[in-house]
Coordinates of C-alpha atoms and ligand atoms in Angstrom, one line a residue:
M1 CA 155.5 217.9 111.8
E2 CA 154.0 214.8 111.0
Q3 CA 151.0 213.6 108.2
V4 CA 147.6 212.6 109.9
I5 CA 144.3 212.1 109.1
I6 CA 141.4 214.1 110.8
I7 CA 138.1 212.4 111.5
R8 CA 135.4 214.5 112.3
Y9 CA 132.0 212.4 113.8
A10 CA 128.7 212.8 113.1
E11 CA 125.5 212.4 115.0
I12 CA 127.0 211.0 117.9
H13 CA 127.3 214.7 119.5
L14 CA 123.5 214.9 119.8
K15 CA 123.8 212.4 122.5
G16 CA 124.1 213.9 125.6
K17 CA 124.8 212.0 128.6
N18 CA 125.6 208.9 126.5
R19 CA 128.3 210.8 124.7
G20 CA 131.4 209.3 126.1
Y21 CA 129.9 205.7 125.2
F22 CA 129.1 206.6 121.4
E23 CA 132.8 208.0 121.4
R24 CA 134.4 204.8 123.0
V25 CA 132.4 202.7 120.4
F26 CA 133.1 205.2 117.5
A27 CA 136.9 205.0 118.4
N28 CA 136.8 201.2 118.9
N29 CA 135.1 201.0 115.1
L30 CA 137.9 203.0 113.6
E31 CA 140.3 200.5 115.3
K32 CA 138.8 197.7 113.9
A33 CA 138.7 198.9 110.7
M34 CA 142.1 199.8 110.6
K35 CA 142.7 196.3 111.2
G36 CA 146.2 195.1 109.9
I37 CA 147.8 198.7 109.0
R38 CA 150.0 200.4 111.4
H39 CA 148.4 203.6 113.2
E40 CA 147.8 205.1 116.0
I41 CA 144.5 206.9 117.2
H42 CA 144.2 210.2 118.9
R43 CA 141.6 211.9 120.2
T44 CA 141.5 215.8 120.5
S45 CA 138.5 217.9 121.2
G46 CA 135.6 216.9 118.7
R47 CA 138.2 214.9 116.4
Y48 CA 139.9 211.9 116.1
L49 CA 143.5 211.9 114.6
V50 CA 145.1 208.9 112.9
A51 CA 148.5 209.4 113.3
D52 CA 152.0 207.4 112.9
F53 CA 150.6 205.3 109.9
D54 CA 151.9 203.3 107.2
E55 CA 151.8 206.3 104.8
E56 CA 152.3 204.1 101.8
R57 CA 149.1 202.9 102.9
T58 CA 147.4 206.2 103.2
D59 CA 144.7 205.8 99.7
E60 CA 143.8 202.5 101.5
I61 CA 143.5 204.3 105.1
M62 CA 141.3 206.8 103.7
R63 CA 138.9 204.3 101.7
R64 CA 138.4 202.4 105.0
V65 CA 137.7 205.6 107.0
S66 CA 135.5 206.5 104.3
K67 CA 133.1 203.2 105.0
V68 CA 133.2 203.8 109.3
F69 CA 129.6 205.1 110.1
G70 CA 129.8 207.9 112.5
V71 CA 132.3 209.9 110.2
H72 CA 131.0 213.2 109.2
S73 CA 134.1 214.2 107.3
Y74 CA 137.7 213.3 106.8
S75 CA 141.1 215.1 105.9
L76 CA 144.2 214.1 105.2
G77 CA 146.8 216.9 106.8
L78 CA 149.6 218.1 109.0
L79 CA 149.8 218.2 112.5
T80 CA 152.4 220.6 113.6
E81 CA 153.3 223.0 116.7
N82 CA 150.8 226.2 116.8
D83 CA 153.6 228.9 116.6
E84 CA 153.6 231.0 113.3
G85 CA 156.7 229.7 111.7
S86 CA 155.9 225.8 112.1
I87 CA 152.3 226.6 111.1
F88 CA 153.7 228.3 107.9
E89 CA 156.4 225.1 107.1
A90 CA 153.1 223.1 107.4
V91 CA 151.5 225.3 105.1
K92 CA 154.1 225.6 102.4
L93 CA 154.3 221.8 102.0
L94 CA 150.4 221.8 101.1
A95 CA 149.7 224.9 99.6
P96 CA 149.2 225.1 95.4
Q97 CA 152.0 226.4 93.1
E98 CA 149.6 228.6 91.3
G99 CA 146.4 229.9 91.0
T100 CA 143.9 231.5 93.7
F101 CA 143.8 230.5 97.4
K102 CA 142.7 232.0 100.2
V103 CA 143.7 231.0 104.2
Q104 CA 140.9 230.1 106.6
T105 CA 141.5 229.7 110.1
H106 CA 139.4 228.3 113.1
R107 CA 140.6 228.6 116.6
G108 CA 139.7 226.0 118.9
D109 CA 142.1 227.5 121.3
K110 CA 140.6 231.1 122.5
H111 CA 143.6 232.1 124.4
Y112 CA 145.8 232.3 121.3
P113 CA 147.6 235.6 120.9
L114 CA 146.1 236.1 117.3
T115 CA 142.7 236.5 116.1
S116 CA 141.4 233.9 113.2
M117 CA 141.6 237.0 110.7
E118 CA 145.4 238.2 112.1
I119 CA 146.4 234.2 111.5
S120 CA 144.9 233.9 108.1
A121 CA 146.3 237.7 107.0
C122 CA 149.7 236.4 108.4
I123 CA 149.9 233.2 106.7
G124 CA 148.7 234.1 103.5
G125 CA 150.7 237.3 103.5
R126 CA 153.9 234.9 103.9
L127 CA 152.7 232.9 101.2
L128 CA 152.4 235.5 99.0
D129 CA 155.7 236.9 99.4
E130 CA 157.4 233.5 98.4
N131 CA 155.4 232.9 95.5
H132 CA 154.3 235.2 93.1
N133 CA 152.4 232.9 90.9
L134 CA 149.7 233.0 93.5
R135 CA 146.8 235.2 94.0
V136 CA 144.5 235.9 97.0
D137 CA 140.9 235.5 96.5
V138 CA 138.6 235.6 99.5
H139 CA 135.3 234.6 97.7
T140 CA 135.9 231.9 95.1
P141 CA 139.6 230.7 95.6
Q142 CA 140.6 227.5 93.3
H143 CA 142.3 226.5 96.8
T144 CA 141.5 226.9 100.7
I145 CA 144.0 226.2 103.2
Y146 CA 142.6 225.3 106.2
I147 CA 144.5 226.2 109.8
D148 CA 143.0 224.7 112.7
I149 CA 144.5 226.0 116.1
R150 CA 143.9 223.5 118.9
E151 CA 144.4 223.8 122.6
S152 CA 147.0 221.5 123.3
G153 CA 149.3 223.5 121.5
R154 CA 149.4 222.0 118.1
A155 CA 147.8 223.1 114.8
L156 CA 146.1 221.1 111.9
I157 CA 146.6 222.1 108.4
F158 CA 144.7 220.8 105.8
C159 CA 143.4 221.5 102.3
S160 CA 140.2 219.6 101.6
F161 CA 137.2 217.9 103.3
A162 CA 135.9 214.4 102.1
D163 CA 132.4 213.7 103.3
G164 CA 131.7 210.4 105.6
L165 CA 129.4 208.2 105.6
H166 CA 127.6 209.8 108.6
G167 CA 125.0 207.5 110.2
M168 CA 125.7 206.4 114.1
P169 CA 128.6 203.8 115.1
V170 CA 127.7 200.2 114.6
S171 CA 127.0 198.2 117.8
T172 CA 125.1 201.3 119.6
A173 CA 121.7 200.3 118.5
G174 CA 121.5 196.5 119.2
K175 CA 122.5 193.4 117.2
G176 CA 120.0 192.3 114.4
L177 CA 120.0 189.2 112.3
L178 CA 120.1 190.3 108.4
L179 CA 119.0 187.7 106.0
I180 CA 121.0 187.8 103.2
S181 CA 120.4 186.5 99.5
G182 CA 122.8 186.6 96.5
G183 CA 120.6 189.5 95.7
I184 CA 120.6 193.2 95.4
D185 CA 118.1 194.0 98.1
S186 CA 119.3 192.3 101.2
P187 CA 123.0 193.6 101.4
V188 CA 121.3 197.4 101.2
A189 CA 119.2 196.4 103.8
G190 CA 121.9 195.5 106.4
Y191 CA 124.0 198.6 105.2
M192 CA 120.9 200.9 106.1
M193 CA 120.5 199.1 109.6
A194 CA 124.3 199.3 110.3
K195 CA 124.2 202.8 109.4
R196 CA 121.8 203.5 112.2
G197 CA 124.3 201.9 114.5
M198 CA 122.8 198.1 114.2
T199 CA 125.3 195.1 114.8
V200 CA 124.1 193.0 111.7
G201 CA 125.0 189.5 111.9
M202 CA 124.3 187.6 108.7
L203 CA 122.5 184.2 107.7
H204 CA 122.3 182.7 104.1
F205 CA 120.2 180.1 103.2
H206 CA 121.5 177.5 100.6
S207 CA 119.8 174.5 98.5
Y208 CA 122.7 172.4 98.1
P209 CA 123.2 170.5 95.8
Y210 CA 120.7 172.5 93.8
T211 CA 122.4 175.5 94.0
N212 CA 126.2 175.3 93.7
E213 CA 129.5 176.1 95.4
A214 CA 129.8 179.3 93.3
A215 CA 126.1 180.6 94.4
K216 CA 128.0 180.1 98.1
E217 CA 130.9 182.1 97.0
K218 CA 129.0 184.9 95.7
V219 CA 127.1 185.4 99.3
V220 CA 130.3 185.0 101.2
S221 CA 131.5 188.0 98.7
L222 CA 128.8 190.0 99.5
A223 CA 129.1 189.6 103.1
K224 CA 132.9 190.2 103.1
I225 CA 131.9 193.7 101.6
L226 CA 129.1 194.3 103.6
S227 CA 131.7 193.7 106.6
D228 CA 133.8 196.7 105.6
Y229 CA 130.6 198.5 106.9
T230 CA 129.2 196.4 109.8
L231 CA 132.6 195.4 111.0
V232 CA 131.1 192.0 111.0
N233 CA 133.4 189.3 109.9
R234 CA 131.4 185.9 109.7
I235 CA 128.3 184.5 108.0
T236 CA 125.8 181.6 109.4
T237 CA 124.7 179.2 106.7
V238 CA 121.8 176.5 106.9
S239 CA 120.8 174.2 104.1
V240 CA 117.0 174.5 103.3
T241 CA 117.4 171.7 100.8
Q242 CA 115.1 169.1 102.5
I243 CA 112.6 171.4 103.4
Q244 CA 112.4 172.6 99.8
E245 CA 112.0 169.1 98.8
E246 CA 109.1 168.3 101.0
I247 CA 107.4 171.3 100.7
H248 CA 107.6 170.3 96.5
R249 CA 106.6 166.9 97.2
K250 CA 103.5 167.6 99.8
C251 CA 102.1 170.8 99.1
A252 CA 100.3 173.4 96.7
A253 CA 102.8 174.6 94.3
E254 CA 101.5 178.2 94.4
L255 CA 102.7 178.1 98.1
N256 CA 106.4 176.9 97.4
V257 CA 107.5 180.3 98.6
T258 CA 105.3 181.2 101.1
L259 CA 105.9 177.9 102.8
L260 CA 109.5 178.6 102.3
R261 CA 109.7 181.8 103.9
R262 CA 107.9 180.8 106.9
F263 CA 110.5 178.1 107.4
M264 CA 113.3 180.8 106.9
F265 CA 112.2 183.4 109.7
R266 CA 111.6 180.3 111.8
I267 CA 115.3 179.0 111.5
A268 CA 116.4 182.8 111.4
E269 CA 114.6 183.1 114.8
R270 CA 116.5 180.1 116.5
I271 CA 119.6 181.4 115.1
A272 CA 119.3 185.0 116.6
K273 CA 118.5 183.4 119.9
Y274 CA 122.1 181.3 119.7
E275 CA 123.8 184.8 118.6
G276 CA 122.0 187.4 120.5
D277 CA 120.4 189.2 117.9
G278 CA 117.0 190.9 118.8
C279 CA 115.4 191.0 115.5
L280 CA 115.8 190.0 111.9
V281 CA 116.3 192.0 109.2
T282 CA 115.1 191.6 105.5
G283 CA 115.5 193.1 102.1
E284 CA 111.8 193.2 101.3
S285 CA 110.2 196.0 99.8
L286 CA 106.4 196.0 99.4
G287 CA 104.7 194.7 96.3
Q288 CA 108.3 194.1 94.5
V289 CA 107.5 190.4 94.2
A290 CA 104.7 188.1 94.8
S291 CA 105.8 187.2 98.4
Q292 CA 106.6 190.7 99.1
T293 CA 102.6 191.7 99.4
L294 CA 100.9 192.7 102.7
E295 CA 99.6 189.0 102.8
G296 CA 103.0 187.7 101.8
L297 CA 104.8 189.6 104.8
T298 CA 102.2 189.2 107.2
S299 CA 102.3 185.4 106.7
S300 CA 105.9 185.4 107.4
N301 CA 105.7 187.3 110.4
A302 CA 103.0 185.2 111.8
V303 CA 105.4 182.3 112.7
V304 CA 108.2 184.5 114.5
K305 CA 108.0 186.7 117.9
L306 CA 110.9 188.6 117.0
P307 CA 110.4 192.1 115.3
V308 CA 111.3 191.9 111.9
L309 CA 113.0 195.1 110.2
R310 CA 112.6 195.7 106.7
P311 CA 114.6 198.9 105.7
L312 CA 113.7 198.8 102.5
I313 CA 110.0 198.4 102.8
G314 CA 109.0 201.9 100.9
F315 CA 111.9 201.6 98.1
D316 CA 111.6 201.6 94.8
K317 CA 114.2 199.1 92.8
E318 CA 116.0 202.1 91.3
D319 CA 116.4 203.4 94.7
I320 CA 117.9 200.1 95.9
I321 CA 120.2 199.8 93.0
E322 CA 121.5 203.4 93.4
V323 CA 122.7 202.3 97.2
A324 CA 123.8 199.0 96.4
K325 CA 126.2 200.5 93.6
K326 CA 127.4 203.4 95.9
I327 CA 128.4 200.7 98.8
G328 CA 130.1 198.1 96.2
T329 CA 127.7 195.3 96.5
Y330 CA 125.9 195.6 92.7
E331 CA 128.2 194.2 90.7
T332 CA 128.5 191.0 92.8
S333 CA 124.8 190.8 93.5
T334 CA 124.2 190.4 89.4
L335 CA 126.6 187.8 89.0
P336 CA 124.2 185.0 87.7
Y337 CA 124.2 182.3 90.1
E338 CA 120.7 180.9 91.3
D339 CA 119.4 181.5 94.6
C340 CA 117.7 178.8 96.8
C341 CA 114.3 180.6 96.1
T342 CA 114.5 180.0 92.5
V343 CA 115.3 176.4 92.5
F344 CA 111.6 175.3 93.1
L345 CA 109.8 178.2 92.1
P346 CA 106.4 177.6 90.8
D347 CA 105.0 179.3 87.7
F348 CA 102.3 181.0 89.3
P349 CA 103.2 181.6 92.8
A350 CA 100.3 183.1 95.2
I351 CA 99.9 186.6 95.5
K352 CA 97.5 186.7 98.3
P353 CA 97.8 183.6 100.3
K354 CA 95.0 183.1 102.8
L355 CA 96.5 181.9 106.0
S356 CA 93.8 179.1 106.6
F357 CA 95.0 177.7 103.0
I358 CA 98.8 178.2 104.2
E359 CA 98.2 176.5 107.4
E360 CA 96.4 173.6 105.8
E361 CA 99.1 172.8 103.3
E362 CA 101.9 173.4 106.4
G363 CA 100.0 170.9 108.2
K364 CA 101.1 168.1 105.7
L365 CA 104.7 168.9 107.1
D366 CA 106.5 168.0 110.3
V367 CA 107.4 171.6 110.7
D368 CA 109.8 171.1 114.0
A369 CA 111.3 168.0 112.7
L370 CA 112.2 170.2 109.5
V371 CA 113.5 173.0 111.5
E372 CA 115.6 170.9 113.5
G373 CA 117.2 169.1 110.8
A374 CA 117.9 172.5 109.1
L375 CA 119.5 173.8 112.3
A376 CA 121.8 170.6 112.2
T377 CA 123.4 172.2 108.8
R378 CA 124.1 175.1 110.5
E379 CA 127.9 176.1 109.4
V380 CA 129.6 179.6 110.5
I381 CA 132.2 180.9 107.9
K382 CA 134.6 183.7 109.1
F383 CA 136.7 185.8 107.3
Ligands
ATP1 P1 117.0 189.9 97.3 O1 117.4 191.1 96.5 O2 117.6 190.4 98.8 O3 117.5 188.4 97.1 P2 114.4 189.5 96.4 O4 113.8 190.8 95.7 O5 115.4 189.0 95.5 O6 115.5 190.2 97.5 P3 113.3 187.7 97.8 O7 114.1 186.6 97.1 O8 111.8 187.5 97.8 O9 113.6 189.0 97.2 O10 113.6 187.4 99.5 C1 113.3 188.5 100.4 C2 114.1 188.7 101.3 O11 114.2 187.3 102.0 C3 115.5 188.7 101.0 O12 116.0 190.4 100.9 C4 116.5 188.2 102.2 O13 116.4 189.5 103.5 C5 115.6 187.2 102.6 N1 116.2 185.9 101.5 C6 115.7 185.3 100.3 N2 116.5 184.6 99.8 C7 117.3 184.2 101.2 C8 118.5 183.2 101.1 N3 118.6 182.4 100.3 N4 119.2 183.4 102.4 C9 118.9 184.2 103.5 N5 117.9 185.3 103.2 C10 117.1 185.0 102.1
MG2 MG1 116.5 187.1 96.3

């Protein structure tokens, strides 16, 4: 008998002919999530078992499993031989000491000599004989003991299910480059794309020395939290200081943000090409701020060819905050450090900038040279 973590997977089973591929990626992602912890992962019809693991780190393993996309549910349980005696020994270890219970059996092995009902009745009966503080209640039991008879001559015994994150295994749906700020929205946007199976690379723009080291560390902390879900352990940073200074010096103040965003998109597209990403991802939400009007979004789309995915486009701020709290980025996102966008923020940013006006103002800048200059400041931080 041994302790195992039973992992059931989610949408993957829908994928027909690609099923084998999705399962391999999923198993690989589980392996990555377990990095640094002793363990084995085995596959058994429709489930994965984490076995032979460091039991002192059980809670941590469970926490890590809870962040892997594609997990439908997971349980801590026991793996044993499937004869009645072994099953009963395992059940005894997990059974409650008092209260009401039922035994629920699932027979993966249809050749097993007893039916599911017979197994439940037999094991439940033996448990009652041994412990008079227990009572059976098949309708509303306080405790349920699950027995899962597998084809391999083994059985799994467990007492509860934890809900997984669902979604698709990351790296089954292409690669995108997330423009990540220190704010609340962009980490949530990255999480949402990863949930659909995208590999989410990260790019952050800073305005050092206007923004300080703490601001950068805040973003790296966010990137680390996000990496538990995305399994991507690196972030690229680029300085837009020179660009912001130039815009500030030469262009109409109300266009500061609009122009900066167009530069960010151009630079991001270049980085995406280096890194092999097929789209950009942002945390924009329609109408949330002046630069996120339809005109604002259009003006930044106009400078890139790659698709720009905006998973939060129809989200209210409260909805975004709810997800940020759930995934653990909210606290870090609300630490008070300045983002580069706020450094030269105009009092009255243009809400519906006309493309002709934008292009006229941008014409005062050497766009290509500024983009090249910014790309030269590129740094990759691995963690
Ligand atoms: P967030 O909470 O993600 O910062 P926001 O509501 O503050 O979003 P903006 O600051 O206008 O909105 O940014 C819109 C999007 O542009 C962000 O969600 C992010 O994808 C990208 N972005 C903004 N600032 C940066 C930055 N410094 N580096 C990288 N991307 C950025
Ligand atoms: Mg922001």
